[in-house]
XYZ file of C-alpha atoms in Angstrom:
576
model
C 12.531 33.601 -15.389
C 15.725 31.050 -15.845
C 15.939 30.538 -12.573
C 12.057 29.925 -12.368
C 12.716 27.720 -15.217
C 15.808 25.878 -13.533
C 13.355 25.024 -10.508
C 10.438 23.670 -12.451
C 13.093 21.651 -14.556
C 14.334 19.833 -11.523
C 10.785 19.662 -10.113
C 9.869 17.603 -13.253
C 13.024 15.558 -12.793
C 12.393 14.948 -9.591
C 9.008 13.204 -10.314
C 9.756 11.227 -13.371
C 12.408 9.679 -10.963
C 10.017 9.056 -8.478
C 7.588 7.636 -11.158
C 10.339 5.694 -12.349
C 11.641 4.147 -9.279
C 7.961 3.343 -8.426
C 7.133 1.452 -11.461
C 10.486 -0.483 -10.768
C 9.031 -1.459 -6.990
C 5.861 -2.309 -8.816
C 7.760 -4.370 -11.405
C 9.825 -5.923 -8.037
C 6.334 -6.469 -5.707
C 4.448 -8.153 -9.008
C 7.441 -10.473 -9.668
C 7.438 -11.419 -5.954
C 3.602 -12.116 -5.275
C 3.235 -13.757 -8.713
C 6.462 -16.503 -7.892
C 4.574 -17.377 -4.690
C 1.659 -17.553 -6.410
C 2.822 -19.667 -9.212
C 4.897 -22.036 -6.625
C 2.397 -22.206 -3.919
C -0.180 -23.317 -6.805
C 1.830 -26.132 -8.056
C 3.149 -27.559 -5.000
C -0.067 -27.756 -4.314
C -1.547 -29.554 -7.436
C 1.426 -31.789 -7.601
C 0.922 -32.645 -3.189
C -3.193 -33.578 -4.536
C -2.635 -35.526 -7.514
C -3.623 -38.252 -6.706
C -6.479 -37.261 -4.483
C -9.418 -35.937 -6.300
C -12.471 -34.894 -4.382
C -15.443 -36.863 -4.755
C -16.922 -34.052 -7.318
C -14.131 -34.057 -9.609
C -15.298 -37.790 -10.572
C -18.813 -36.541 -11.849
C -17.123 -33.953 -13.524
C -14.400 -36.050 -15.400
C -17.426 -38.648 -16.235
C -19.066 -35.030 -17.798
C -15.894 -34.232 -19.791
C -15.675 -37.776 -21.168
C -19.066 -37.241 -22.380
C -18.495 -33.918 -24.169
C -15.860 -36.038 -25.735
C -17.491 -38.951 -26.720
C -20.519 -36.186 -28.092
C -22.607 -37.365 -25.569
C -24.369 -34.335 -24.932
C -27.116 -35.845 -22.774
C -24.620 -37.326 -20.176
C -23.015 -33.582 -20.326
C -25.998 -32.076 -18.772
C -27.868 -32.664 -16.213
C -29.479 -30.193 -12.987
C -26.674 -30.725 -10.271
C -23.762 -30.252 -11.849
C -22.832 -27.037 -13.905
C -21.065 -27.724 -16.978
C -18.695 -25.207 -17.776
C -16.075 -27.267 -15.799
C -16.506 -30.117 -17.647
C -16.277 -27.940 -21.076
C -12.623 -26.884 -19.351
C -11.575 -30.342 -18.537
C -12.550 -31.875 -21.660
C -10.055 -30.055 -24.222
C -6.912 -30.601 -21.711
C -8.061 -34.243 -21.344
C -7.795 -34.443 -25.473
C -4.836 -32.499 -25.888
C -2.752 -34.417 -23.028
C -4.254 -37.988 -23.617
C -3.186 -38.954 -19.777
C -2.932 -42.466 -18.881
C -5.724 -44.152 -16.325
C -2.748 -43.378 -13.712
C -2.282 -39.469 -14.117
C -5.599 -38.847 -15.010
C -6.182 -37.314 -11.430
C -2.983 -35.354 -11.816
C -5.177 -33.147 -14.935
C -7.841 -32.202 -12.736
C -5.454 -30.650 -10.406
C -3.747 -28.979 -13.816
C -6.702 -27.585 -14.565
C -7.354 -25.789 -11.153
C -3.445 -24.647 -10.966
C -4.447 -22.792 -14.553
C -7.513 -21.484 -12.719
C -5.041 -20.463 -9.840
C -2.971 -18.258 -12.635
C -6.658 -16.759 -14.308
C -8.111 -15.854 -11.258
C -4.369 -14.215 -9.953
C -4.771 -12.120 -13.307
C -7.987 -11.321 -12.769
C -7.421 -9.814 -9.549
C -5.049 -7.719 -11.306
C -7.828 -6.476 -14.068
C -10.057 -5.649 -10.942
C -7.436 -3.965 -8.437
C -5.655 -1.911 -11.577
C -9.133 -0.326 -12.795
C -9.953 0.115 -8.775
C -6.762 2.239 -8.225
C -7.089 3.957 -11.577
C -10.737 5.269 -10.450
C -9.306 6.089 -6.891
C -6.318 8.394 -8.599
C -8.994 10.841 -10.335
C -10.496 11.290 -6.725
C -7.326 10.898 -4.258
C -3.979 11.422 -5.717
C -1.756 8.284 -5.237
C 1.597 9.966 -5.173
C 0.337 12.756 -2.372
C 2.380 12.376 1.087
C -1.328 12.193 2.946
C -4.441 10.311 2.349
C -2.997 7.488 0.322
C -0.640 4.179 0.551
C 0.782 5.109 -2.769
C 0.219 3.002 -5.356
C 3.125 0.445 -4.661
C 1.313 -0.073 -0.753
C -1.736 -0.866 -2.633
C -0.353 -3.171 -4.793
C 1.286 -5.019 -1.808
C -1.625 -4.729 0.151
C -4.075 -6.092 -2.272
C -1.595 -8.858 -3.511
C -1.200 -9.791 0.072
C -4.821 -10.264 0.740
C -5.649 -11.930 -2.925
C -2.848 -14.676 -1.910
C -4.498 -15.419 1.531
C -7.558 -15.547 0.084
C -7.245 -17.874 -2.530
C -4.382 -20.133 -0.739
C -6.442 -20.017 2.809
C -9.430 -19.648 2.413
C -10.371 -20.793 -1.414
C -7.705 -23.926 -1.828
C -6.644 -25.225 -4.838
C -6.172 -28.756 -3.774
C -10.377 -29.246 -4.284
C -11.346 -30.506 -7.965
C -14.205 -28.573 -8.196
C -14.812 -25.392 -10.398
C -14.743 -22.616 -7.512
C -11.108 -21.133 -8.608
C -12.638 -20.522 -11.658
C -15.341 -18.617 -10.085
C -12.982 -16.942 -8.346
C -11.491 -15.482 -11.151
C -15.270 -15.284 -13.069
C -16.266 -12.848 -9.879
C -12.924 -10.975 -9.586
C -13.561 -10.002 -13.845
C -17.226 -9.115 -13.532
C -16.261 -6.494 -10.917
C -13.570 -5.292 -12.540
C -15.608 -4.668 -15.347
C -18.414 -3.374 -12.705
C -15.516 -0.824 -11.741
C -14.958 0.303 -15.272
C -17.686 0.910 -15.423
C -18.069 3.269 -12.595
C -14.698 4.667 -14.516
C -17.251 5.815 -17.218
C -15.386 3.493 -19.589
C -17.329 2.402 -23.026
C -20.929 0.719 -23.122
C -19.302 -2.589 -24.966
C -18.038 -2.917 -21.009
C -21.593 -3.975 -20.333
C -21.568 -6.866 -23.339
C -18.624 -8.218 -21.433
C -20.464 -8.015 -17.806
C -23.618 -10.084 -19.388
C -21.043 -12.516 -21.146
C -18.644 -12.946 -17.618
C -22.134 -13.527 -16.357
C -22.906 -16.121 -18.295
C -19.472 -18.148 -17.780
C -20.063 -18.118 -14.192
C -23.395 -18.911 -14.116
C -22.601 -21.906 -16.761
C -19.527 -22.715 -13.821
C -22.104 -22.511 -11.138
C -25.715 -22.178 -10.958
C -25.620 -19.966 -7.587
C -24.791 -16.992 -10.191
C -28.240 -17.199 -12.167
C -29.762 -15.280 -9.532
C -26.734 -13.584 -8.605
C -26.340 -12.525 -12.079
C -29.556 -9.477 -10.995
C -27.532 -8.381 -8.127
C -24.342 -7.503 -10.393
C -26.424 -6.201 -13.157
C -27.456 -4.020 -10.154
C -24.454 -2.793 -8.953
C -23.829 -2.414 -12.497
C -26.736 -0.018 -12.823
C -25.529 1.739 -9.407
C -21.958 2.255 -10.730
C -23.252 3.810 -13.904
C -25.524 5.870 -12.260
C -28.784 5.303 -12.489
C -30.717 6.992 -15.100
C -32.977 5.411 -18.097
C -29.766 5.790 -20.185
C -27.847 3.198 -18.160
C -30.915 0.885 -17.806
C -30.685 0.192 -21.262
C -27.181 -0.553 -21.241
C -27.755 -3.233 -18.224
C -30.298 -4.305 -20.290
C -28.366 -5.310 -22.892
C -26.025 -6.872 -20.597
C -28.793 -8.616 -19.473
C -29.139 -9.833 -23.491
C -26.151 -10.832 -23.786
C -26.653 -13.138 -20.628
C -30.131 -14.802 -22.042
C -28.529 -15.262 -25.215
C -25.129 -17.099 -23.910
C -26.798 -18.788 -21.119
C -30.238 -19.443 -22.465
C -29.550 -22.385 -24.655
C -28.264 -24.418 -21.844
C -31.383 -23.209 -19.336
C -33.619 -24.594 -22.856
C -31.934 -27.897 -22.997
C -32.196 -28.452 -19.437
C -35.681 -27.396 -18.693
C -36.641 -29.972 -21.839
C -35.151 -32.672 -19.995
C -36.618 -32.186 -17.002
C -40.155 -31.003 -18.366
C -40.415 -27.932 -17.097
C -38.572 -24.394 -16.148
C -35.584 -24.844 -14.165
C -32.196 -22.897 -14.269
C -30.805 -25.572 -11.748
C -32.181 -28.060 -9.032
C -28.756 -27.681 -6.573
C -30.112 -24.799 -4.622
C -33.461 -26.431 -3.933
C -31.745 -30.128 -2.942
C -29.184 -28.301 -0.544
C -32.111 -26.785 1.279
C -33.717 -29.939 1.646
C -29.985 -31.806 2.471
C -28.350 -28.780 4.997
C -32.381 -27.746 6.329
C -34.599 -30.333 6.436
C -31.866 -32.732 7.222
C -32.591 -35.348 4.714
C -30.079 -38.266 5.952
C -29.160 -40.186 2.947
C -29.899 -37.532 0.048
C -28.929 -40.177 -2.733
C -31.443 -42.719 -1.120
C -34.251 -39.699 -0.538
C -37.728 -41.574 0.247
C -39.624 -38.203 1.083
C -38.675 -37.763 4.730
C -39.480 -35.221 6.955
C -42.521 -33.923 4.333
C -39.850 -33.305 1.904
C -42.185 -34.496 -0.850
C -43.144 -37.700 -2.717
C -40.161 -39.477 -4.593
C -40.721 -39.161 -8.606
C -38.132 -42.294 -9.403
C -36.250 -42.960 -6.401
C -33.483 -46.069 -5.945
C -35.309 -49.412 -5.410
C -34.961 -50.548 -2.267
C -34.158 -54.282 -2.754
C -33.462 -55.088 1.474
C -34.422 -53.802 4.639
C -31.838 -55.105 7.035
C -29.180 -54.654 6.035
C -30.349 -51.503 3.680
C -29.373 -51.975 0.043
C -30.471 -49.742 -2.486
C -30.452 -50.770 -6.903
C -29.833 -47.942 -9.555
C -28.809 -49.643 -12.503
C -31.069 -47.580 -14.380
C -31.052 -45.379 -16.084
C -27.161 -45.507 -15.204
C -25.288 -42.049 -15.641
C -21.814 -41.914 -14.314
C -19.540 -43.959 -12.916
C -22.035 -43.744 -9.329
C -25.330 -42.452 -10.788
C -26.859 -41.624 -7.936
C -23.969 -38.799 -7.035
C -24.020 -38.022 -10.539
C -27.313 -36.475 -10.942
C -29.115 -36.208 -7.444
C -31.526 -33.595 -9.096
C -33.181 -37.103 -11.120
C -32.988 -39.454 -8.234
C -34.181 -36.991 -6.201
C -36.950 -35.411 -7.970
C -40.394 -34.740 -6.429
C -38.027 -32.946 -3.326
C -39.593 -29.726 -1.999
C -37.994 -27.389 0.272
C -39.991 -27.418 3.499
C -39.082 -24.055 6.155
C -38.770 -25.852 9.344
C -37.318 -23.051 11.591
C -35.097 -25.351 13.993
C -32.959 -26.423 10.513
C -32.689 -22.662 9.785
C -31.447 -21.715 13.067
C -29.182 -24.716 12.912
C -27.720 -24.027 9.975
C -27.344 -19.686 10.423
C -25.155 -20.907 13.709
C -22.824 -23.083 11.474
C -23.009 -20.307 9.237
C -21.844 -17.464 11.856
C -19.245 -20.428 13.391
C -17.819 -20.619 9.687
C -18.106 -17.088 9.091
C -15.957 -16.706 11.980
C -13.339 -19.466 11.088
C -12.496 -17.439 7.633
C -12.297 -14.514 9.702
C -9.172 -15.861 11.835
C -7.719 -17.248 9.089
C -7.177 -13.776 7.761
C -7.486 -11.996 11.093
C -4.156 -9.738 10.232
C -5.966 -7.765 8.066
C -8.174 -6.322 10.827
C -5.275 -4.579 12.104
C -4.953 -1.455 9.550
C -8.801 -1.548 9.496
C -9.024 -0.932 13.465
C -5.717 1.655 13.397
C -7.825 3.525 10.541
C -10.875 4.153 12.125
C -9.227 5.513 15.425
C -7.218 8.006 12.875
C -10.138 8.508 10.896
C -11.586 12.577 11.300
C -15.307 11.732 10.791
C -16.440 8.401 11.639
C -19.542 9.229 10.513
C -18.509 9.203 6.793
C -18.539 5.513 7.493
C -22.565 5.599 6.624
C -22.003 7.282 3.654
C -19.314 4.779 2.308
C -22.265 2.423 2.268
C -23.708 3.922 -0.709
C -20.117 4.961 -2.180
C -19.279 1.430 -2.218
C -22.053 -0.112 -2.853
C -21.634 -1.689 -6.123
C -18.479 -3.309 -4.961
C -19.365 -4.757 -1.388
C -23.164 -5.277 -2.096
C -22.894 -8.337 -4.723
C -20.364 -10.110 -1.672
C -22.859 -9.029 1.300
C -25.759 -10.841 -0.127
C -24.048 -13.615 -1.808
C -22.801 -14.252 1.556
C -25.746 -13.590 3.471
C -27.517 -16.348 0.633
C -25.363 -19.044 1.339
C -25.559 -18.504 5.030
C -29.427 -19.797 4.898
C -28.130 -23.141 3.037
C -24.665 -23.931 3.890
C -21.198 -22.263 4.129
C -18.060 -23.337 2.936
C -14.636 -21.454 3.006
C -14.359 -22.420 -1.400
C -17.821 -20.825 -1.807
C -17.697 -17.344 -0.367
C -14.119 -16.763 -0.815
C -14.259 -14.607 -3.673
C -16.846 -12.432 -1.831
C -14.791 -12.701 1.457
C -12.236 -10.537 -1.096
C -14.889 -8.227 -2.204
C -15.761 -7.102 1.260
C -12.218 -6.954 2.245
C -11.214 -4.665 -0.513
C -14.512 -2.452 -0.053
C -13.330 -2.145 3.756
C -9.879 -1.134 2.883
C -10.733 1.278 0.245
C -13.152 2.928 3.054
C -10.781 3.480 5.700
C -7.878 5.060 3.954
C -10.725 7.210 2.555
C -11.819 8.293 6.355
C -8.538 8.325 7.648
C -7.321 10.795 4.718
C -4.701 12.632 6.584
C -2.386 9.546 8.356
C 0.997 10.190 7.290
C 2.387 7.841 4.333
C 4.896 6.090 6.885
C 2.178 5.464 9.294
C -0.030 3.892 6.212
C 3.183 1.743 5.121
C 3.973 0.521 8.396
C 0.676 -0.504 8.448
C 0.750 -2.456 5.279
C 3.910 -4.050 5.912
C 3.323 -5.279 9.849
C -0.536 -7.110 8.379
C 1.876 -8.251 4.694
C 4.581 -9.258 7.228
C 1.918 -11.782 9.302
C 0.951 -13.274 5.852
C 4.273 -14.105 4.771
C 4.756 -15.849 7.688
C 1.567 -18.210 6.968
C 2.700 -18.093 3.226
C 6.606 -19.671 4.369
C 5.510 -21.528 6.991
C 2.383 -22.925 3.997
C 5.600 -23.565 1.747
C 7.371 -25.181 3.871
C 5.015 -27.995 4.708
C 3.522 -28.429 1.239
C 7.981 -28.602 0.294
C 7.686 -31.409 3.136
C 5.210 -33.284 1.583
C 5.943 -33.295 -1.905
C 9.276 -34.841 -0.917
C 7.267 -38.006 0.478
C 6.327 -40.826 -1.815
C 2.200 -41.136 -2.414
C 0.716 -44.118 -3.612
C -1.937 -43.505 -6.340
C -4.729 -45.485 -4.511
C -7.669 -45.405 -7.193
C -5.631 -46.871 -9.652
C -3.511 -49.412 -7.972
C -7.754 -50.480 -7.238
C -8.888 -50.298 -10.756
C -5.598 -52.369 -11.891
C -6.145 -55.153 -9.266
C -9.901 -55.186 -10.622
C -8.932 -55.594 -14.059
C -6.656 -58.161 -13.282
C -9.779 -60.338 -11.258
C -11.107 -59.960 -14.951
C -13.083 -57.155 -14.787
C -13.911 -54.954 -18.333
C -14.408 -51.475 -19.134
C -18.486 -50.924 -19.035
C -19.184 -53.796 -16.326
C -20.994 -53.731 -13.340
C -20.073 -53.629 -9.182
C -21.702 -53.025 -6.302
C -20.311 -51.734 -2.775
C -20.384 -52.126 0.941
C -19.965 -48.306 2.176
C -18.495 -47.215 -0.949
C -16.637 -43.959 -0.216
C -18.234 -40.631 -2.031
C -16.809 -40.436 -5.295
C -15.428 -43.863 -5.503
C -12.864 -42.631 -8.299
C -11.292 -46.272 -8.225
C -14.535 -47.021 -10.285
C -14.106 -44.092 -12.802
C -10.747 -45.299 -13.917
C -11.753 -49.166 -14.224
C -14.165 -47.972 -16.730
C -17.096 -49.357 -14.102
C -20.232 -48.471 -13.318
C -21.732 -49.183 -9.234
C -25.052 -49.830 -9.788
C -26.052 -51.256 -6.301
C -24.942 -50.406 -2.419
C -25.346 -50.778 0.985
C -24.818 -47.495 2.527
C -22.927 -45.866 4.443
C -23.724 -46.703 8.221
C -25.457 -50.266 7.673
C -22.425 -52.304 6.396
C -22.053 -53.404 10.239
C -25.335 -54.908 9.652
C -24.448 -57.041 6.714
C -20.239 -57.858 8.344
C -22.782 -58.997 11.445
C -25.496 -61.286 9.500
C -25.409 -64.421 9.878
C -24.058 -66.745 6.860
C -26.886 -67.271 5.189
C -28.000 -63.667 4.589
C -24.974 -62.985 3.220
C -25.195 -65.175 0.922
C -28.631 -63.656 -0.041
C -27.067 -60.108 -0.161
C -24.629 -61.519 -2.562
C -27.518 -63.030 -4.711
C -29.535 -59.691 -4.720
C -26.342 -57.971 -5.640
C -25.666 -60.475 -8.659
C -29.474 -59.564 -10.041
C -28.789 -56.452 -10.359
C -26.276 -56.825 -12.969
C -22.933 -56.744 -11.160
C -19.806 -59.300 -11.246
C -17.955 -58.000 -8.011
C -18.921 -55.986 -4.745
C -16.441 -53.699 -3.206
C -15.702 -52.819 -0.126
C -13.448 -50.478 2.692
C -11.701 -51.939 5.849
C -13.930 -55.146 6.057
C -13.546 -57.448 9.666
C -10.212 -59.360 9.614
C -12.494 -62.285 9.292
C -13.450 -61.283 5.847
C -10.501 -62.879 3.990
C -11.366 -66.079 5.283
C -14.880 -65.918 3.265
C -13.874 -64.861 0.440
C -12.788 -61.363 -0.085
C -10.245 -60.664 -2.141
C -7.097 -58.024 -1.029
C -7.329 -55.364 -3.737
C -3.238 -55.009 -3.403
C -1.963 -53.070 -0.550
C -4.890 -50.944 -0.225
C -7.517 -51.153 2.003
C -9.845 -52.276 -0.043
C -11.137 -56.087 -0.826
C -13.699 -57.422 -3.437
C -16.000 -60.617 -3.520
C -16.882 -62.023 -6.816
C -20.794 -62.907 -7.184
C -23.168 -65.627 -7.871
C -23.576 -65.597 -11.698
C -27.055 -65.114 -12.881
């Protein structure tokens, strides 16, 4: 019996040394993936800080209205604002100068980077936990272990958010990155059989991403299926989606209420509806939308004040710094989605063609997937995955499938591109149960090994350009415009002005007239005299300068005005 003893002793202190020298490779692999993670993130934010996207002026015009309690101006049926309700407290705390204004929004994203990174975490930890109750992670067959997990999943959450996601865009979609990566980590405890309050977190995660981004209203029923699915479905765990469901109405519903008010009638959000008619019915100048192709009849559309060249008046009622980006869902109203079967099929083969992009970008990871099915005993267990799985890959299938009839872009379906990964991965180490640990590992490392070639080589050039001076353009604009004596709250108009036209945003201006985009040749080749009328019909509509990008070399000899070493020149106007 003490010799039966003796064995059993060293048996157990065999495996708390193997336990222990795994949690110190886990310690080791999380310290590694998260200094990556934290340095590719802010070489990235500090390489963009000075070049917001054209969105991240709408939303910094949002968040100065939450500040100033403008709650009218914080709202509106484009523009989801959650992001704003982010960017307004950092704005208040740090008190940034016009100059590094920019520099916040990419602050704000870089935080996002770090929550969604964590949030991964919560999702992959209760994954593996459910997997251990049904395949034993420390067995020599049919797992990685749970270190070749962790490095596999880090891997593919880095090359996910870093290539295909990207920081560097001022828009909210890190943040629904992490939003997603929480709800089904909370889908997967649930699965876990963990407490019902799990659903009162699922409808309030819900509600945060839908408030981030109106594509996860009706999103929100396909988690709250899977949900239901991972529960097990039974009248029992209806009522417990149900009250996730509660939770939803009552977190979300007093925005849907104030919205649907100001737009007198039901609406959760106009953006899905106005993409259709942008991507589908190829409307050509959505902020200038006069009904064409039997798109509808224009509520209160922008007054057309010329035909040749075009130019366009929206002084009122003037939102944001451009109003018409601002809030397309009022100048735009009156737009209904019309199927026209050549835009669908135009815009599924962008869709496949984009699909297909994101899949090179992380075409390493096909490699274990491939090597796994060939090993795997019964490939016909790959059916019955479907159902298995269903409550992880099923909310990423359709989202993706959605967006696929509107438009595709690598920011929107990235956290979905994850899902399906992940749901892939967990399916063929399931089939192939009996490869060999090594084999699994070598695996791992060889597709890992690929990434961290992209991730150094990434490094490297963002290293590269952060060394490089960069020339805050918007501002070195909005200075030279103050200094022609312009004032915070006046008026401009523009030639072409470039989406966003963040120059404007930190002058404290408001555009309120254009030409558009593609007709400024018109005007640069009109005679004298109708530019001078141009000029007039600019002055009537309020403003004291018009802007422009990259004018004739002839220009400065009429009167523009260099707006300092940028590319950009101004004209003063007529006073009215």
């Amino acid at each position: 019996m003490s010799e039966f003893g003796e064995i059993r002793d060293r048996e157990s202190q065999v495996q708390l040394a193997s336990r222990l020298s795994e949690k110190s490779d886990l310690r080791l692999v999380r310290l590694a993936f998260w200094t990556v993670a934290i340095c590719a993130g802010l070489l990235q934010a500090w390489n963009a800080r000075f070049s917001p996207s054209p969105d991240g002026t709408n939303y910094l015009d949002m968040a100065g209205a939450v500040l100033r309690g403008d709650w009218k101006d914080s709202v509106n049926g484009m523009w989801s604002p959650f992001y704003a309700w982010i960017l307004a407290p950092f704005l208040a705390l740090l008190r940034p100068t016009a100059y590094w204004e920019s520099a916040v929004l990419q602050l704000v994203n870089f935080v996002g980077l770090l929550l969604a990174f964590r949030c991964f975490e919560f999702l992959f930890r209760a994954l593996l936990e459910m997997r251990e109750h049904s395949v034993p992670l420390g067995s020599e067959k049919g797992s990685l272990g749970e270190t070749g997990w962790w490095i596999l999943g880090y891997g593919l959450c880095l090359s996910t958010i870093l290539f295909v996601q990207s920081v560097t865009v001022t828009t909210p979609d890190v943040w629904i990155f992490a939003f997603t990566c929480l709800i089904v980590g909370l889908i997967v405890r649930i699965r876990a059989g963990r407490a019902a309050w799990h659903f009162g977190l699922l409808g309030l995660a819900l509600a945060c991403a839908y408030l981030t981004k109106a594509f996860y209203f009706p999103l929100t029923f396909v988690f709250l299926l899977a949900a239901w699915l991972a529960a097990g479905i039974s009248r029992q765990t209806l009522k417990l989606v149900a009250f996730a469901f509660l939770v939803f109405c009552l977190a979300a519903g007093p925005f849907v209420i104030t919205l649907s008010r100001g737009k007198h009638r039901v609406t959760f959000s106009d953006v899905g509806a106005l993409n259709y008619v942008l991507e589908v019915d190829q409307i050509p100048r959505p902020s200038f939308w006069r009904g064409e192709n039997g798109t509808g009849v224009p509520v209160h559309p922008a007054r057309q004040l010329s035909s040749r060249p075009l130019l366009y008046e929206f002084a009122t009622p003037a939102h944001g710094t451009y109003p018409p980006g601002f809030d397309w869902s009022y100048w735009m109203e009156g737009a209904k989605p019309r199927f026209n079967l050549r835009g669908q099929i135009r815009v599924l083969r962008h869709s496949v063609g984009t699909y297909f992009q994101i899949f090179l970008l992380q075409l390493e990871y096909s490699l274990p997937v491939l090597v796994l099915f060939f090993f795997a005993q019964d490939k016909s267990g790959w059916k019955t995955a479907l159902y298995r799985y269903a409550y992880l890959w099923m909310p990423g299938f359709i989202a993706g499938l959605a967006y696929s009839l509107i438009h595709v872009e690598d920011r929107y379906v990235a956290p979905f591109v994850l899902l399906l990964w992940i749901s892939l991965f967990c399916r063929a180490f399931d089939a192939a149960a009996d490869i060999p640990r090594g084999v699994a590992m070598a695996l791992v490392f060889a597709t890992i090994s690929i990434t961290g070639i992209r991730l150094a080589k990434f490094l490297a050039s963002e290293v590269i350009v952060s060394a490089s001076k960069q020339e805050n353009v918007s501002w070195e604009i909005s200075e030279q415009l103050r200094a022609l004596g312009l004032q915070r709250g006046d008026k401009v108009s523009a030639i072409a002005a470039p989406a966003g036209a963040y120059w404007a945003h930190l002058a404290g201006l408001t555009i309120v007239s254009e030409i558009p985009p593609g007709e400024q040749d018109v005007f640069w080749t009109a005679d004298p005299a109708t530019q001078r009328n141009v000029f007039k019909l600019f002055a009537g509509t309020g403003a004291r300068l018009v802007v422009t990008k990259d004018p004739p070399p002839a220009a400065i000899d009429r009167g523009w005005i260099p707006l300092g070493d940028t590319s950009y020149y101004a004209h003063t106007l007529p006073l009215q």
